C-alpha cells in the first residue's frame, strides 16, 4: 500500500475516523492493528518476523533494566549482545546471506577449490533494515541509561510498527516515539494544516518529480552504451533528482500522516543539494540514518578520539557499512566507500586549510557556491554506483560518460524542468527555514500555490504507481 | 517515565483538540472553496477549442490519434445533429477514403452527406469494434457506419497495434472492465477536461530522452490529416519499390490462421453494435495493389476472400461492398498507391468516388432481406 494511492487514502481515512472516536489507550491499540494490517499488505508472512523483533527487544529492554537495578553489569552486556546479535542475525540472514555465500563461493573458486555452496531463494521483508535499526537503538539507549524501558508491550510494538514510518523510516529513535505514544496526543488545526501541507509537498515530490525523473533515468541505465555523453550526464542528474525527491517525498508524506494523528516524526532531509561541503551533505541527507550511524557506529568505533588515522578508518568503515545497509551488493559498498573517502579527504582539506590558508581571499558566498557545486558534482557522480545494479552497467556507463560522444543535447530539457520544480519547493523551504513554508503565506498566495500544486499533480499523475526506491532497502 | 494517564485528562485534551479543529474549519474550508472555484474556472477555460489546440494533446485515451480524431469529430458534430457517414478501420481507411470527396460525390448523385473518417493506423477489427461501441457510435450517432477491411487484416500482424496496449489506456481499461467504479471513473475522465491531461507532463518529458521530442505512438504530428480525418500519402510506390522498402509486402500466400475467427467475430460485433444504434452497417473491401494477388493462386485466393466476406455479410444481414467486383487487377496502377495497400491522393479519390456510388445508389438484396 503506497502513500500515493487511493488505497492508502481510503485506509488512512478509515483509521483517522476510528482514531478520533477512541480514547488514548484504544487509539494505540487501533494504530497497532492498523500498522500490522498495513505491513501485511506486502506480505502477511513477515508479520511474524516483525513480531519476533518486537518481542526480542521489548524483553531485552526489561531484562537490561532489571540487571541495572540489581547492579549486574555483565548481565546487562550479555542481554544487549544477545539482543543486538539476534536482530543483526535476522537482518543478516534475510538481507546478506546470499551476498556473503556467493562471495565465499567466488573466493574459494579463485583459490582453486571446487566449491558448490548454494545460495537460497530468500525474499527480503520490506522495511526490515529500518525497523531493525530502530529496535537496536532502543536496547542500546536503555543499556546506556539514556532511557527507561516501557512496560507496556502495545506501546513498544506500536513504536516499532507505526505505519507512517514502518517501511522506509525515518528511523525514529525509540525514546522520542514511545514518549509520544505513552501520552495522549493533542491534535490542533495547526498540526492538521501542517500535516496536510507536508503530505501534499511529499506527494508532488514523488508524483511530479521523482517518478518522471526515474522513468527517464531508467532508460539511460538500461542501455548506457546507446547514448552519447550529454544524455548520460543527464541520466545521473535525473537519478539524483529521483532518489532525493522520492525519499524526501516519502519522508514528508510519512511525517504528514503522523502529524494528522498528533505525532511528530523526525525530519529526514534538509535540502541536501544545497550542502556546502560533504560533511554538511551528510547532515542534510537521510538524517535519521546518518545520525544513527554516527551515534551507534562511528562514536562506538572511537569517532575522532583516537588520532587522525583512526578517525579516517572509522569514517570509511562507517560509510562502507552505511552503504551495505542499503543492500547486499558491491555497488553499495563502492558507493559507501567513495563517500567515506570524500569525508576523509574533507577532514584532511579542512585541517590543511586551517593551517595554511586561514584567511581565504574569496568571499564566503563565493566559497559556499563553489563548495555546493563541488559537492553536487561528487554526489551526483557517486549515484552511478548506487543506481547501476551490476559492475557491467557501471563500467558501460563510465565508458559512455568519458567517451565524450557529441549529441542528444536536447535531453537537458527535462533535467532543467525537473530541477526547476525541485527548486520551487527547496528554495522557499530553505529561505523560510520551514518545511511547510506555504502556511506562512497570505491567503491569496496559499490558494494560488494549492491550485498550482493541484494542476501539477493532475498533469503529472500516471496511471501506474511506482514504488518508493527505499522500500527495497 | 510513567506511561499511565488519567482518563479525565484524556478527555479534556481530546475535547480541546476537537474544539480547536472546529475553530479552524472555516479558514481551511475557505481555502478549499477558493481552490475549487479557481479549478472550476480553469476547467471552463480548458473547454475552449483555441486553448485545447495550444496545449499538449490530452492523455485520457491510449493513443493521441484517438484524441485528435475525437476533437475533430466533436467540432464537426457541433453543427450537425447527426453525422451521415462514419468511416472506421485502420490506416487503409484513414488514407484511402476521402470524406470531403465522398460528400462531393454524393452531392453529385443528388444526396447530401456529411462524412467523417476515424480510421487509425494499426487498428485491426477487434479494437475497431471496441472504439465503435464505446466512443464513435455514442459521439457521432451516424446514419451509416462504413468499415474498411483488407485481406491482410484477417490475421495478426506486426503492423497492428497490440491490443493489450490499447486496452491498457486510461479510459479503455475502464471500458474493458466495466465495474461500477470503473464506469464512474471512465465517465469522469470523458467529461472533466482537467482529468484529461493526466500524465501529459511526464509524457512530454520522456519525449526528450534521446534529445529530440517525438512520440513513437503518435504519428499525427508528422503527417497531415484534414479536418475530416483523411491523411494523404504521396504516390511513392515506384520509389519505395526501387529502394526495397516494401520488400516485406510480398504477394499473399499460405492459409489464414485460426486467429481470423476472432476477426470475423469482431466484424459481426461491429455490425450488431451499429444496428443496435439504429444505423446502417457497410463492410467495404479496400482494394490493395494487384501485386499482392500476383502469386499463382492469387486470383483464386482473392475470389475466396470476397466470397467469405459476402457470405459473412449475408449471414449477419449487413452490406458488403467490393468495388473491384472480384477482379484484383482493377487496382494495378502504381500512381494510385503509396505502398501496396495505402493509396496516393489520386487513388484515394478514385476509390472514394466508386465507394460513394455504391453506398448512395445501391442496395444489397441480402441486406434488404434482413430489414
CSV table of N, CA, C and O in Angstrom, one decimal, chain A residues 80-135:
chain,number,residue,atom,x,y,z
A,80,UNK,N,22.3,-7.3,26.1
A,80,UNK,CA,22.5,-6.4,25.0
A,80,UNK,C,23.1,-7.1,23.8
A,80,UNK,O,22.6,-7.0,22.6
A,81,UNK,N,24.1,-7.9,24.1
A,81,UNK,CA,24.8,-8.6,23.0
A,81,UNK,C,23.8,-9.6,22.3
A,81,UNK,O,23.8,-9.7,21.1
A,82,UNK,N,23.0,-10.3,23.2
A,82,UNK,CA,22.1,-11.2,22.6
A,82,UNK,C,21.0,-10.5,21.8
A,82,UNK,O,20.7,-11.0,20.7
A,83,UNK,N,20.6,-9.4,22.3
A,83,UNK,CA,19.5,-8.7,21.6
A,83,UNK,C,20.0,-8.2,20.3
A,83,UNK,O,19.4,-8.4,19.2
A,84,UNK,N,21.1,-7.4,20.3
A,84,UNK,CA,21.7,-6.8,19.1
A,84,UNK,C,22.1,-7.9,18.1
A,84,UNK,O,21.8,-7.9,16.9
A,85,UNK,N,22.7,-9.0,18.7
A,85,UNK,CA,23.2,-10.1,17.9
A,85,UNK,C,22.0,-10.8,17.1
A,85,UNK,O,22.1,-11.1,15.9
A,86,UNK,N,20.9,-11.0,17.9
A,86,UNK,CA,19.8,-11.7,17.2
A,86,UNK,C,19.2,-10.8,16.2
A,86,UNK,O,18.8,-11.3,15.1
A,87,UNK,N,19.1,-9.5,16.4
A,87,UNK,CA,18.5,-8.6,15.4
A,87,UNK,C,19.4,-8.6,14.2
A,87,UNK,O,18.9,-8.7,13.0
A,88,UNK,N,20.7,-8.5,14.4
A,88,UNK,CA,21.6,-8.5,13.2
A,88,UNK,C,21.6,-9.8,12.5
A,88,UNK,O,21.8,-9.9,11.3
A,89,UNK,N,21.4,-10.9,13.3
A,89,UNK,CA,21.4,-12.2,12.6
A,89,UNK,C,20.1,-12.3,11.7
A,89,UNK,O,20.2,-12.8,10.6
A,90,UNK,N,19.0,-11.8,12.2
A,90,UNK,CA,17.8,-11.9,11.3
A,90,UNK,C,18.0,-11.0,10.1
A,90,UNK,O,17.8,-11.4,9.0
A,91,UNK,N,18.5,-9.8,10.3
A,91,UNK,CA,18.8,-8.9,9.2
A,91,UNK,C,19.8,-9.5,8.2
A,91,UNK,O,19.6,-9.5,7.0
A,92,UNK,N,20.9,-10.1,8.8
A,92,UNK,CA,21.9,-10.7,8.0
A,92,UNK,C,21.4,-11.8,7.2
A,92,UNK,O,21.7,-12.0,6.0
A,93,UNK,N,20.5,-12.7,7.8
A,93,UNK,CA,20.0,-13.8,7.0
A,93,UNK,C,19.2,-13.4,5.9
A,93,UNK,O,19.4,-13.8,4.7
A,94,UNK,N,18.3,-12.5,6.1
A,94,UNK,CA,17.3,-12.1,5.0
A,94,UNK,C,18.0,-11.2,4.0
A,94,UNK,O,17.6,-11.2,2.9
A,95,UNK,N,19.0,-10.4,4.4
A,95,UNK,CA,19.5,-9.4,3.5
A,95,UNK,C,20.8,-9.7,2.9
A,95,UNK,O,21.1,-9.4,1.8
A,96,UNK,N,21.7,-10.4,3.7
A,96,UNK,CA,23.1,-10.6,3.3
A,96,UNK,C,23.5,-12.0,3.1
A,96,UNK,O,24.7,-12.2,2.7
A,97,UNK,N,22.7,-13.0,3.4
A,97,UNK,CA,23.1,-14.4,3.4
A,97,UNK,C,23.7,-14.7,2.0
A,97,UNK,O,24.8,-15.2,1.9
A,98,UNK,N,22.9,-14.5,1.0
A,98,UNK,CA,23.3,-14.8,-0.4
A,98,UNK,C,24.5,-14.1,-0.8
A,98,UNK,O,25.4,-14.6,-1.5
A,99,UNK,N,24.6,-12.8,-0.4
A,99,UNK,CA,25.7,-12.0,-0.8
A,99,UNK,C,27.1,-12.6,-0.3
A,99,UNK,O,28.0,-12.7,-1.0
A,100,UNK,N,27.0,-13.0,1.0
A,100,UNK,CA,28.3,-13.5,1.6
A,100,UNK,C,28.6,-14.9,1.1
A,100,UNK,O,29.7,-15.3,0.9
A,101,UNK,N,27.5,-15.7,0.9
A,101,UNK,CA,27.7,-17.1,0.4
A,101,UNK,C,28.3,-17.0,-1.0
A,101,UNK,O,29.3,-17.7,-1.3
A,102,UNK,N,27.7,-16.1,-1.8
A,102,UNK,CA,28.2,-16.0,-3.2
A,102,UNK,C,29.7,-15.5,-3.2
A,102,UNK,O,30.5,-16.0,-3.9
A,103,UNK,N,30.0,-14.6,-2.2
A,103,UNK,CA,31.3,-14.1,-2.1
A,103,UNK,C,32.3,-15.1,-1.7
A,103,UNK,O,33.4,-15.3,-2.3
A,104,UNK,N,31.9,-15.9,-0.7
A,104,UNK,CA,32.7,-17.0,-0.2
A,104,UNK,C,33.0,-18.1,-1.3
A,104,UNK,O,34.1,-18.6,-1.5
A,105,UNK,N,31.9,-18.3,-2.1
A,105,UNK,CA,32.0,-19.3,-3.2
A,105,UNK,C,33.0,-18.8,-4.2
A,105,UNK,O,33.8,-19.6,-4.7
A,106,UNK,N,32.9,-17.5,-4.6
A,106,UNK,CA,33.8,-17.0,-5.6
A,106,UNK,C,35.2,-17.0,-5.1
A,106,UNK,O,36.1,-17.3,-5.9
A,107,UNK,N,35.4,-16.7,-3.8
A,107,UNK,CA,36.8,-16.7,-3.2
A,107,UNK,C,37.4,-18.1,-3.3
A,107,UNK,O,38.5,-18.3,-3.7
A,108,UNK,N,36.6,-19.1,-2.9
A,108,UNK,CA,37.0,-20.5,-2.9
A,108,UNK,C,37.4,-20.9,-4.3
A,108,UNK,O,38.5,-21.6,-4.5
A,109,UNK,N,36.6,-20.6,-5.2
A,109,UNK,CA,36.9,-21.0,-6.6
A,109,UNK,C,38.1,-20.3,-7.1
A,109,UNK,O,38.9,-20.9,-7.8
A,110,UNK,N,38.3,-19.0,-6.7
A,110,UNK,CA,39.5,-18.3,-7.2
A,110,UNK,C,40.8,-18.9,-6.6
A,110,UNK,O,41.9,-18.7,-7.1
A,111,UNK,N,40.6,-19.6,-5.4
A,111,UNK,CA,41.7,-20.2,-4.8
A,111,UNK,C,42.0,-21.6,-5.3
A,111,UNK,O,42.8,-22.3,-4.8
A,112,UNK,N,41.1,-22.0,-6.2
A,112,UNK,CA,41.4,-23.3,-6.9
A,112,UNK,C,40.5,-24.4,-6.3
A,112,UNK,O,40.6,-25.6,-6.7
A,113,UNK,N,39.7,-24.1,-5.3
A,113,UNK,CA,38.8,-25.2,-4.7
A,113,UNK,C,37.5,-25.3,-5.6
A,113,UNK,O,37.1,-24.3,-6.1
A,114,UNK,N,37.1,-26.5,-5.7
A,114,UNK,CA,35.8,-26.7,-6.4
A,114,UNK,C,34.7,-26.5,-5.4
A,114,UNK,O,34.4,-27.4,-4.6
A,115,UNK,N,34.1,-25.4,-5.4
A,115,UNK,CA,33.1,-25.1,-4.4
A,115,UNK,C,31.7,-25.3,-5.0
A,115,UNK,O,31.4,-25.0,-6.2
A,116,UNK,N,30.8,-25.8,-4.2
A,116,UNK,CA,29.4,-25.9,-4.6
A,116,UNK,C,28.4,-25.4,-3.6
A,116,UNK,O,27.4,-26.0,-3.3
A,117,UNK,N,28.8,-24.3,-3.0
A,117,UNK,CA,27.9,-23.7,-2.0
A,117,UNK,C,26.7,-23.1,-2.7
A,117,UNK,O,26.8,-22.4,-3.7
A,118,UNK,N,25.5,-23.4,-2.2
A,118,UNK,CA,24.3,-22.9,-2.9
A,118,UNK,C,23.7,-21.7,-2.2
A,118,UNK,O,23.7,-21.6,-0.9
A,119,UNK,N,23.2,-20.7,-2.9
A,119,UNK,CA,22.5,-19.6,-2.3
A,119,UNK,C,21.0,-20.0,-2.2
A,119,UNK,O,20.6,-21.0,-2.8
A,120,UNK,N,20.3,-19.3,-1.3
A,120,UNK,CA,18.9,-19.7,-1.1
A,120,UNK,C,18.1,-18.6,-1.7
A,120,UNK,O,18.5,-17.5,-2.0
A,121,UNK,N,16.9,-19.0,-2.0
A,121,UNK,CA,15.9,-18.0,-2.6
A,121,UNK,C,15.2,-17.4,-1.5
A,121,UNK,O,14.2,-17.9,-0.9
A,122,UNK,N,15.8,-16.2,-1.0
A,122,UNK,CA,15.2,-15.5,0.1
A,122,UNK,C,14.5,-14.2,-0.3
A,122,UNK,O,15.1,-13.4,-1.0
A,123,UNK,N,13.3,-14.1,0.2
A,123,UNK,CA,12.6,-12.8,-0.1
A,123,UNK,C,12.9,-11.8,1.0
A,123,UNK,O,12.9,-12.1,2.2
A,124,UNK,N,13.3,-10.6,0.6
A,124,UNK,CA,13.6,-9.6,1.6
A,124,UNK,C,12.4,-8.9,2.1
A,124,UNK,O,11.6,-8.4,1.4
A,125,UNK,N,12.2,-9.1,3.5
A,125,UNK,CA,11.0,-8.5,4.1
A,125,UNK,C,11.1,-6.9,4.0
A,125,UNK,O,12.1,-6.3,4.3
A,126,UNK,N,10.0,-6.3,3.5
A,126,UNK,CA,10.1,-4.9,3.3
A,126,UNK,C,10.3,-4.2,4.6
A,126,UNK,O,9.7,-4.6,5.7
A,127,UNK,N,11.1,-3.1,4.6
A,127,UNK,CA,11.3,-2.3,5.8
A,127,UNK,C,12.2,-2.9,6.9
A,127,UNK,O,12.4,-2.3,8.0
A,128,UNK,N,12.8,-4.1,6.7
A,128,UNK,CA,13.5,-4.8,7.7
A,128,UNK,C,14.7,-4.0,8.2
A,128,UNK,O,15.0,-4.0,9.4
A,129,UNK,N,15.4,-3.3,7.3
A,129,UNK,CA,16.6,-2.5,7.7
A,129,UNK,C,16.2,-1.4,8.6
A,129,UNK,O,16.9,-1.0,9.5
A,130,UNK,N,15.0,-0.8,8.3
A,130,UNK,CA,14.5,0.3,9.1
A,130,UNK,C,14.1,-0.1,10.5
A,130,UNK,O,14.6,0.5,11.5
A,131,UNK,N,13.2,-1.1,10.6
A,131,UNK,CA,12.8,-1.4,12.0
A,131,UNK,C,13.8,-2.1,12.8
A,131,UNK,O,13.8,-2.0,14.0
A,132,UNK,N,14.7,-2.8,12.1
A,132,UNK,CA,15.8,-3.4,12.9
A,132,UNK,C,16.7,-2.4,13.5
A,132,UNK,O,17.1,-2.5,14.7
A,133,UNK,N,17.1,-1.4,12.8
A,133,UNK,CA,17.9,-0.3,13.3
A,133,UNK,C,17.2,0.4,14.4
A,133,UNK,O,17.8,0.9,15.4
A,134,UNK,N,15.9,0.6,14.3
A,134,UNK,CA,15.2,1.3,15.3
A,134,UNK,C,15.1,0.5,16.6
A,134,UNK,O,15.4,1.1,17.7
A,135,UNK,N,14.9,-0.8,16.5
A,135,UNK,CA,14.8,-1.6,17.7
A,135,UNK,C,16.2,-1.7,18.4
A,135,UNK,O,16.3,-1.7,19.6
